[in-house]
GROMACS .gro file of C-alpha atoms in nm:
model
  394
    1MET     CA    1   5.330   1.071   4.407
    2LYS     CA    2   5.255   1.423   4.184
    3LYS     CA    3   4.849   1.387   4.220
    4THR     CA    4   4.745   1.671   3.971
    5ALA     CA    5   4.530   1.561   3.689
    6LEU     CA    6   4.491   1.605   3.300
    7SER     CA    7   4.205   1.708   3.101
    8ILE     CA    8   3.992   1.414   2.954
    9VAL     CA    9   3.771   1.478   2.677
   10PHE     CA   10   3.506   1.204   2.656
   11PHE     CA   11   3.438   0.939   2.385
   12THR     CA   12   3.777   1.066   2.264
   13LEU     CA   13   3.880   0.836   1.996
   14ASN     CA   14   4.180   0.980   1.859
   15LEU     CA   15   3.953   0.992   1.442
   16LEU     CA   16   4.219   1.270   1.349
   17VAL     CA   17   4.545   1.228   1.420
   18ALA     CA   18   4.769   1.481   1.277
   19LEU     CA   19   5.156   1.383   1.170
   20GLY     CA   20   5.242   1.698   1.169
   21ASN     CA   21   5.549   1.810   0.941
   22ARG     CA   22   5.930   1.745   0.995
   23TYR     CA   23   6.065   1.954   0.681
   24ALA     CA   24   5.979   2.241   0.469
   25GLY     CA   25   5.768   2.124   0.163
   26GLU     CA   26   5.647   1.775   0.370
   27ALA     CA   27   5.233   1.744   0.289
   28GLN     CA   28   4.990   1.834   0.528
   29VAL     CA   29   4.860   1.430   0.616
   30LYS     CA   30   4.581   1.322   0.845
   31ALA     CA   31   4.465   0.977   0.927
   32VAL     CA   32   4.095   0.919   0.964
   33LEU     CA   33   3.926   0.592   1.143
   34ASP     CA   34   3.664   0.394   0.862
   35SER     CA   35   3.604   0.069   1.086
   36VAL     CA   36   3.714  -0.110   1.361
   37HIS     CA   37   3.701  -0.498   1.345
   38ASN     CA   38   3.657  -0.695   1.669
   39TYR     CA   39   3.746  -1.039   1.756
   40THR     CA   40   3.680  -1.298   1.994
   41TYR     CA   41   3.930  -1.548   2.101
   42ASP     CA   42   3.864  -1.901   2.104
   43SER     CA   43   4.041  -2.147   2.365
   44GLN     CA   44   3.976  -2.480   2.277
   45ASN     CA   45   4.062  -2.392   1.934
   46ASN     CA   46   4.315  -2.140   1.959
   47SER     CA   47   4.171  -1.901   1.729
   48TRP     CA   48   4.027  -1.557   1.690
   49ASN     CA   49   3.637  -1.549   1.560
   50PHE     CA   50   3.514  -1.244   1.440
   51THR     CA   51   3.255  -1.054   1.608
   52GLY     CA   52   3.145  -0.730   1.425
   53VAL     CA   53   3.232  -0.374   1.308
   54ASN     CA   54   3.182  -0.067   1.343
   55TYR     CA   55   3.202   0.203   1.090
   56TYR     CA   56   3.221   0.536   1.150
   57PHE     CA   57   3.081   0.816   0.963
   58TYR     CA   58   3.209   1.189   0.948
   59ASN     CA   59   2.992   1.568   0.884
   60ASP     CA   60   3.214   1.862   0.812
   61GLY     CA   61   3.511   1.666   0.983
   62LEU     CA   62   3.289   1.550   1.298
   63LEU     CA   63   3.178   1.239   1.397
   64GLY     CA   64   2.867   1.253   1.305
   65SER     CA   65   2.791   0.807   1.367
   66ILE     CA   66   2.891   0.462   1.441
   67LEU     CA   67   2.736   0.211   1.243
   68THR     CA   68   2.797  -0.129   1.482
   69LYS     CA   69   2.721  -0.479   1.258
   70ASP     CA   70   2.719  -0.795   1.437
   71SER     CA   71   3.016  -1.130   1.252
   72ASN     CA   72   2.741  -1.210   0.928
   73TRP     CA   73   2.717  -0.828   0.873
   74ALA     CA   74   2.398  -0.794   0.958
   75PRO     CA   75   2.311  -0.377   1.164
   76VAL     CA   76   2.305  -0.419   1.504
   77SER     CA   77   2.288  -0.078   1.640
   78LYS     CA   78   2.416   0.294   1.553
   79VAL     CA   79   2.475   0.611   1.767
   80ASP     CA   80   2.419   0.982   1.590
   81TYR     CA   81   2.589   1.227   1.744
   82THR     CA   82   2.451   1.636   1.776
   83TYR     CA   83   2.679   1.919   1.806
   84VAL     CA   84   2.630   2.237   1.839
   85ASN     CA   85   2.904   2.478   1.721
   86GLY     CA   86   3.139   2.258   1.695
   87ILE     CA   87   3.065   2.127   2.059
   88LEU     CA   88   2.901   1.775   2.156
   89ILE     CA   89   2.585   1.798   2.333
   90GLY     CA   90   2.430   1.491   2.318
   91THR     CA   91   2.421   1.109   2.161
   92LEU     CA   92   2.121   0.876   2.027
   93GLY     CA   93   2.153   0.530   2.010
   94TYR     CA   94   1.905   0.309   1.847
   95LEU     CA   95   1.860  -0.035   1.809
   96PHE     CA   96   1.787  -0.295   1.484
   97LEU     CA   97   1.463  -0.490   1.535
   98THR     CA   98   1.218  -0.629   1.255
   99GLY     CA   99   1.384  -0.458   1.054
  100ASP     CA  100   1.332  -0.091   1.146
  101TRP     CA  101   1.629   0.133   1.418
  102ILE     CA  102   1.412   0.174   1.727
  103GLN     CA  103   1.551   0.444   1.957
  104SER     CA  104   1.748   0.310   2.274
  105GLN     CA  105   1.936   0.527   2.459
  106ARG     CA  106   2.006   0.878   2.459
  107GLN     CA  107   2.287   1.116   2.660
  108SER     CA  108   2.267   1.474   2.674
  109PHE     CA  109   2.554   1.680   2.750
  110PHE     CA  110   2.644   1.973   2.952
  111ASN     CA  111   2.918   2.241   2.912
  112ASP     CA  112   3.032   2.540   3.109
  113GLU     CA  113   3.063   2.886   2.917
  114ASN     CA  114   3.425   2.724   2.860
  115ASN     CA  115   3.243   2.461   2.683
  116ILE     CA  116   3.388   2.233   2.943
  117LEU     CA  117   3.168   1.888   2.998
  118THR     CA  118   3.013   1.932   3.375
  119LYS     CA  119   2.698   1.698   3.346
  120ARG     CA  120   2.641   1.402   3.148
  121VAL     CA  121   2.268   1.214   3.199
  122VAL     CA  122   2.237   0.889   3.031
  123GLU     CA  123   1.788   0.769   2.938
  124ASN     CA  124   1.662   0.447   2.800
  125TRP     CA  125   1.354   0.472   2.626
  126LYS     CA  126   1.060   0.317   2.742
  127THR     CA  127   0.816   0.224   2.465
  128ASP     CA  128   0.636   0.602   2.471
  129HIS     CA  129   0.937   0.806   2.683
  130TRP     CA  130   1.243   0.838   2.808
  131GLU     CA  131   1.332   0.745   3.113
  132ASN     CA  132   1.630   0.842   3.331
  133LEU     CA  133   1.923   0.594   3.337
  134ASN     CA  134   2.215   0.759   3.492
  135ARG     CA  135   2.395   1.107   3.609
  136PHE     CA  136   2.748   1.256   3.553
  137TRP     CA  137   2.896   1.550   3.698
  138TYR     CA  138   3.271   1.635   3.637
  139THR     CA  139   3.424   1.859   3.829
  140TYR     CA  140   3.789   1.991   3.745
  141ASN     CA  141   4.081   2.186   3.897
  142SER     CA  142   4.183   2.542   3.846
  143GLN     CA  143   4.334   2.448   3.488
  144ASN     CA  144   3.999   2.275   3.360
  145GLN     CA  145   4.141   1.937   3.458
  146LEU     CA  146   3.917   1.687   3.511
  147ILE     CA  147   3.978   1.561   3.911
  148ILE     CA  148   3.680   1.384   4.013
  149TYR     CA  149   3.338   1.252   3.848
  150ASN     CA  150   3.020   1.171   4.025
  151ARG     CA  151   2.790   0.864   3.930
  152GLU     CA  152   2.378   0.833   4.041
  153PHE     CA  153   2.155   0.611   3.884
  154TRP     CA  154   1.747   0.682   3.900
  155LYS     CA  155   1.595   0.528   4.131
  156ASP     CA  156   1.204   0.594   4.322
  157ASN     CA  157   1.186   0.935   4.087
  158ASP     CA  158   1.492   1.053   4.201
  159TRP     CA  159   1.838   1.067   4.160
  160THR     CA  160   2.043   0.790   4.421
  161ASP     CA  161   2.426   0.859   4.445
  162PHE     CA  162   2.603   0.545   4.316
  163SER     CA  163   3.009   0.608   4.322
  164VAL     CA  164   3.259   0.864   4.287
  165ASP     CA  165   3.600   0.860   4.123
  166GLU     CA  166   3.862   1.011   4.175
  167LEU     CA  167   4.207   1.028   3.900
  168PHE     CA  168   4.560   1.048   3.991
  169TYR     CA  169   4.845   1.169   3.791
  170ASP     CA  170   5.179   1.095   3.739
  171SER     CA  171   5.473   1.319   3.764
  172ASP     CA  172   5.454   1.385   3.382
  173ASP     CA  173   5.090   1.450   3.413
  174ARG     CA  174   4.997   1.104   3.268
  175LEU     CA  175   4.659   0.979   3.422
  176GLU     CA  176   4.808   0.694   3.669
  177GLU     CA  177   4.523   0.548   3.835
  178ARG     CA  178   4.141   0.554   3.854
  179VAL     CA  179   4.010   0.474   4.207
  180ALA     CA  180   3.609   0.459   4.218
  181ARG     CA  181   3.419   0.386   4.571
  182LEU     CA  182   3.117   0.372   4.676
  183LEU     CA  183   2.874   0.597   4.789
  184PRO     CA  184   2.742   0.646   4.994
  185SER     CA  185   2.923   0.408   5.197
  186GLY     CA  186   3.313   0.491   5.090
  187GLU     CA  187   3.374   0.123   5.029
  188LEU     CA  188   3.698   0.086   4.678
  189TYR     CA  189   3.430  -0.070   4.439
  190THR     CA  190   3.700  -0.084   4.112
  191ARG     CA  191   4.034   0.075   4.042
  192MET     CA  192   4.197   0.137   3.701
  193LEU     CA  193   4.550   0.156   3.630
  194TYR     CA  194   4.761   0.301   3.336
  195MET     CA  195   5.096   0.252   3.183
  196TYR     CA  196   5.321   0.413   2.924
  197ASP     CA  197   5.579   0.332   2.718
  198TYR     CA  198   5.884   0.551   2.705
  199ASN     CA  199   5.751   0.777   2.357
  200GLY     CA  200   5.460   0.887   2.635
  201ARG     CA  201   5.193   0.596   2.417
  202ARG     CA  202   4.991   0.417   2.668
  203THR     CA  203   5.058   0.075   2.694
  204TYR     CA  204   4.859  -0.078   2.889
  205GLN     CA  205   4.490   0.030   3.102
  206ILE     CA  206   4.414  -0.290   3.410
  207ARG     CA  207   4.106  -0.314   3.599
  208GLN     CA  208   4.133  -0.446   3.917
  209ASN     CA  209   3.858  -0.505   4.181
  210TYR     CA  210   3.814  -0.484   4.558
  211LEU     CA  211   3.755  -0.806   4.648
  212TYR     CA  212   3.844  -0.921   5.006
  213ASN     CA  213   4.002  -0.647   5.129
  214GLU     CA  214   4.224  -0.679   4.864
  215TRP     CA  215   4.290  -0.565   4.434
  216VAL     CA  216   4.215  -0.878   4.246
  217ASN     CA  217   4.286  -0.818   3.866
  218ILE     CA  218   3.999  -0.868   3.624
  219SER     CA  219   4.131  -0.744   3.285
  220ARG     CA  220   4.424  -0.521   3.103
  221VAL     CA  221   4.401  -0.349   2.756
  222THR     CA  222   4.711  -0.390   2.592
  223TYR     CA  223   4.718  -0.106   2.293
  224VAL     CA  224   4.857  -0.182   1.998
  225TYR     CA  225   5.037   0.090   1.720
  226ASP     CA  226   5.209   0.079   1.391
  227ASN     CA  227   5.564   0.150   1.304
  228CYS     CA  228   5.463   0.515   1.289
  229GLY     CA  229   5.311   0.519   1.648
  230ARG     CA  230   4.938   0.566   1.562
  231GLN     CA  231   4.730   0.288   1.742
  232ASN     CA  232   4.605   0.024   1.531
  233GLY     CA  233   4.447  -0.184   1.770
  234THR     CA  234   4.386  -0.303   2.148
  235LEU     CA  235   4.392  -0.708   2.294
  236THR     CA  236   4.207  -0.742   2.581
  237GLU     CA  237   4.312  -1.050   2.866
  238ASN     CA  238   4.113  -1.137   3.198
  239TRP     CA  239   4.288  -1.281   3.470
  240SER     CA  240   4.197  -1.682   3.567
  241ASP     CA  241   4.394  -1.919   3.765
  242GLY     CA  242   4.688  -1.670   3.852
  243ALA     CA  243   4.747  -1.515   3.405
  244TRP     CA  244   4.613  -1.310   3.159
  245ARG     CA  245   4.460  -1.545   2.893
  246TYR     CA  246   4.358  -1.384   2.566
  247ALA     CA  247   3.988  -1.297   2.553
  248SER     CA  248   3.909  -0.996   2.274
  249THR     CA  249   4.115  -0.807   2.016
  250SER     CA  250   3.999  -0.478   1.812
  251VAL     CA  251   4.159  -0.400   1.461
  252SER     CA  252   4.173  -0.060   1.357
  253PHE     CA  253   4.183   0.041   0.959
  254PHE     CA  254   4.198   0.462   0.835
  255HIS     CA  255   4.188   0.630   0.569
  256TYR     CA  256   4.389   0.984   0.458
  257THR     CA  257   4.313   1.340   0.423
  258PHE     CA  258   4.565   1.603   0.253
  259GLY     CA  259   4.534   1.945   0.284
  260ASP     CA  260   4.529   2.179   0.071
  261ASN     CA  261   4.802   2.283  -0.174
  262GLN     CA  262   5.002   1.922  -0.145
  263ARG     CA  263   5.154   1.939  -0.532
  264GLY     CA  264   5.463   1.885  -0.507
  265LYS     CA  265   5.517   1.810  -0.156
  266LYS     CA  266   5.639   1.469   0.015
  267VAL     CA  267   5.451   1.228   0.268
  268ALA     CA  268   5.685   1.091   0.544
  269ILE     CA  269   5.626   0.681   0.566
  270CYS     CA  270   5.812   0.433   0.752
  271HIS     CA  271   5.938   0.111   0.547
  272LYS     CA  272   6.100  -0.133   0.641
  273GLY     CA  273   6.193   0.020   1.016
  274GLN     CA  274   6.379   0.320   0.779
  275THR     CA  275   6.206   0.646   0.753
  276LEU     CA  276   6.165   0.747   0.360
  277TYR     CA  277   6.002   1.057   0.192
  278VAL     CA  278   5.801   0.971  -0.104
  279SER     CA  279   5.547   1.129  -0.350
  280MET     CA  280   5.194   1.133  -0.304
  281SER     CA  281   5.159   0.964  -0.639
  282ALA     CA  282   5.406   0.721  -0.508
  283LEU     CA  283   5.242   0.709  -0.153
  284LYS     CA  284   4.936   0.398  -0.218
  285ALA     CA  285   5.177   0.152  -0.379
  286HIS     CA  286   5.350   0.219  -0.009
  287LEU     CA  287   5.033   0.146   0.202
  288ALA     CA  288   4.947  -0.170  -0.034
  289HIS     CA  289   5.315  -0.285   0.111
  290GLY     CA  290   5.226  -0.216   0.430
  291ASP     CA  291   5.406   0.111   0.507
  292CYS     CA  292   5.256   0.361   0.765
  293VAL     CA  293   5.189   0.694   0.711
  294GLY     CA  294   5.496   0.869   0.926
  295GLU     CA  295   5.793   0.875   1.090
  296CYS     CA  296   5.904   0.560   1.232
  297GLN     CA  297   5.903   0.497   1.573
  298ASP     CA  298   6.086   0.325   1.856
  299GLU     CA  299   5.972  -0.034   1.915
  300ASP     CA  300   5.648  -0.098   2.022
  301VAL     CA  301   5.798  -0.192   2.375
  302THR     CA  302   5.426  -0.415   2.428
  303GLY     CA  303   5.545  -0.668   2.216
  304HIS     CA  304   5.475  -0.868   1.910
  305TYR     CA  305   5.114  -0.779   1.770
  306ARG     CA  306   5.026  -0.729   1.350
  307ALA     CA  307   4.695  -0.716   1.247
  308ARG     CA  308   4.480  -0.747   0.915
  309GLU     CA  309   4.140  -0.787   0.829
  310ASP     CA  310   4.167  -1.142   0.731
  311LYS     CA  311   4.384  -1.217   0.961
  312ILE     CA  312   4.546  -1.193   1.338
  313ASP     CA  313   4.839  -1.294   1.457
  314ILE     CA  314   4.921  -1.253   1.757
  315SER     CA  315   5.275  -1.406   1.896
  316GLY     CA  316   5.325  -1.394   2.304
  317ILE     CA  317   5.597  -1.301   2.456
  318PRO     CA  318   5.877  -1.528   2.424
  319PHE     CA  319   5.958  -1.584   2.840
  320THR     CA  320   5.711  -1.740   3.160
  321ILE     CA  321   5.690  -1.526   3.444
  322PHE     CA  322   5.699  -1.737   3.785
  323PRO     CA  323   5.473  -1.671   4.027
  324ASN     CA  324   5.270  -1.332   3.897
  325PRO     CA  325   5.171  -1.178   4.146
  326ALA     CA  326   5.500  -1.216   4.342
  327THR     CA  327   5.632  -1.200   4.686
  328GLU     CA  328   5.996  -1.195   4.775
  329ARG     CA  329   6.190  -1.324   4.411
  330VAL     CA  330   6.034  -1.361   4.058
  331GLY     CA  331   6.178  -1.577   3.814
  332ILE     CA  332   6.200  -1.520   3.478
  333ARG     CA  333   6.236  -1.867   3.213
  334PHE     CA  334   6.311  -1.775   2.830
  335ASN     CA  335   6.117  -2.021   2.632
  336ASP     CA  336   6.260  -1.935   2.264
  337THR     CA  337   6.654  -1.940   2.175
  338ASP     CA  338   6.548  -1.777   1.831
  339CYS     CA  339   6.511  -1.403   2.035
  340PRO     CA  340   6.780  -1.481   2.286
  341ALA     CA  341   6.738  -1.182   2.629
  342SER     CA  342   7.039  -1.042   2.713
  343ARG     CA  343   6.869  -0.819   3.007
  344VAL     CA  344   6.582  -0.802   3.273
  345GLU     CA  345   6.480  -0.459   3.402
  346LEU     CA  346   6.195  -0.353   3.683
  347PHE     CA  347   6.039  -0.026   3.623
  348ASP     CA  348   5.768   0.178   3.889
  349TYR     CA  349   5.508   0.294   3.719
  350HIS     CA  350   5.773   0.633   3.670
  351GLY     CA  351   5.995   0.488   3.461
  352ASN     CA  352   6.210   0.456   3.796
  353LEU     CA  353   6.446   0.193   3.707
  354LEU     CA  354   6.445  -0.029   4.028
  355ARG     CA  355   6.590  -0.372   3.896
  356SER     CA  356   6.845  -0.450   3.657
  357VAL     CA  357   7.033  -0.829   3.564
  358ASP     CA  358   7.254  -0.944   3.284
  359THR     CA  359   7.131  -1.289   3.167
  360ASN     CA  360   7.495  -1.380   3.052
  361GLY     CA  361   7.302  -1.621   2.842
  362GLU     CA  362   7.088  -1.823   3.112
  363ASN     CA  363   6.732  -1.954   3.061
  364GLU     CA  364   6.637  -1.848   3.367
  365LEU     CA  365   6.676  -1.646   3.631
  366THR     CA  366   6.580  -1.533   3.962
  367ILE     CA  367   6.477  -1.128   4.035
  368ASP     CA  368   6.530  -1.055   4.419
  369LEU     CA  369   6.221  -0.853   4.495
  370THR     CA  370   6.341  -0.740   4.883
  371GLY     CA  371   6.229  -0.395   4.929
  372ILE     CA  372   5.983  -0.368   4.674
  373ARG     CA  373   5.637  -0.210   4.788
  374SER     CA  374   5.320  -0.412   4.679
  375GLY     CA  375   5.167  -0.299   4.386
  376ASN     CA  376   5.187  -0.331   3.978
  377TYR     CA  377   5.561  -0.314   3.801
  378ILE     CA  378   5.658  -0.290   3.451
  379LEU     CA  379   5.881  -0.543   3.354
  380ARG     CA  380   6.154  -0.535   3.097
  381ILE     CA  381   6.287  -0.811   2.861
  382THR     CA  382   6.552  -0.679   2.614
  383GLY     CA  383   6.732  -0.944   2.296
  384ASN     CA  384   6.729  -0.922   1.983
  385LYS     CA  385   6.361  -0.758   2.044
  386THR     CA  386   6.162  -0.545   2.320
  387PHE     CA  387   5.865  -0.685   2.533
  388SER     CA  388   5.752  -0.575   2.857
  389THR     CA  389   5.438  -0.691   3.095
  390VAL     CA  390   5.346  -0.610   3.445
  391LEU     CA  391   5.427  -0.753   3.766
  392ALA     CA  392   5.180  -0.752   4.059
  393VAL     CA  393   5.416  -0.771   4.391
  394ASN     CA  394   5.192  -0.871   4.723
   0.00000   0.00000   0.00000
């Protein structure tokens, strides 16, 4: 496995998403993040409860601040961003207490001569002074790609080692795994696993902790995209009693900006799965009907997900996997006769096809896992729609 590193920009929010031109005369359009609405899952009532919203504000095209409000739309916290020549050098966080903004935490960013982040220091406000909390050191390879970062915490008026993270990448230079070890013992602590679809979009982020000499699932984040390939939400699940269970979700809202001299040009939109080019004057009406700006992308292999500010509809995948984690074999039961499956495929993290089984109309089948090493794999179900999920093999 190739273990090179991919350059990572901290506090990356994908705030300005260039949609690109596909033919002469197409308008220059960018999507700018306005807000992220957050919900938690109530398992007793099988419903999603609104918990708050983050609002994003900009100065000269750069993120200026993030304001957080609670479920009652009351301000809770905010973070201000400071730049020098377009380079982030610090953030200052506040809490809204007793009707006033009280500073709570600040971060300082230190860059080398190439404006590459090398150190980050986090401090907490203690009544009348700033006190150190954490310090992070970042190490890069010769291509300025992040490969290691160290965490330290402030104790007894000195910096003390806490952990070191190593980042590993697949053959396409996509982040595949981030592993943290405690210092100075070197014990495995936690890791993140990352998965992607065939368009190169990140689909899952799985956290595991190292407990009792094995990796144990903790949480999974599913990244949600619109039909134009733009991320517009996340779904977080926690591992409980051998299954992933809904925990929280977020829904992102955008506005669009246009380049200069756009008169007479057209905009690519995805309308009911078909790419159309419409005039600027017609764009607003298409957006109101749920179309997105940009050319249609392939179907999102993470499954159904539609979100609106006042309603969230998350449909579960129409099959059951048992057991998961699996050992010698895994069973798949198809639960939705209106969405019949035709094929089941098992891939590794590099996209290599390991197993392929036609369902032949059966409602249940078994896949032999003989020769499959321990780890996490992509189980893909294809029918009228395409779904995928993570299969853990012990």
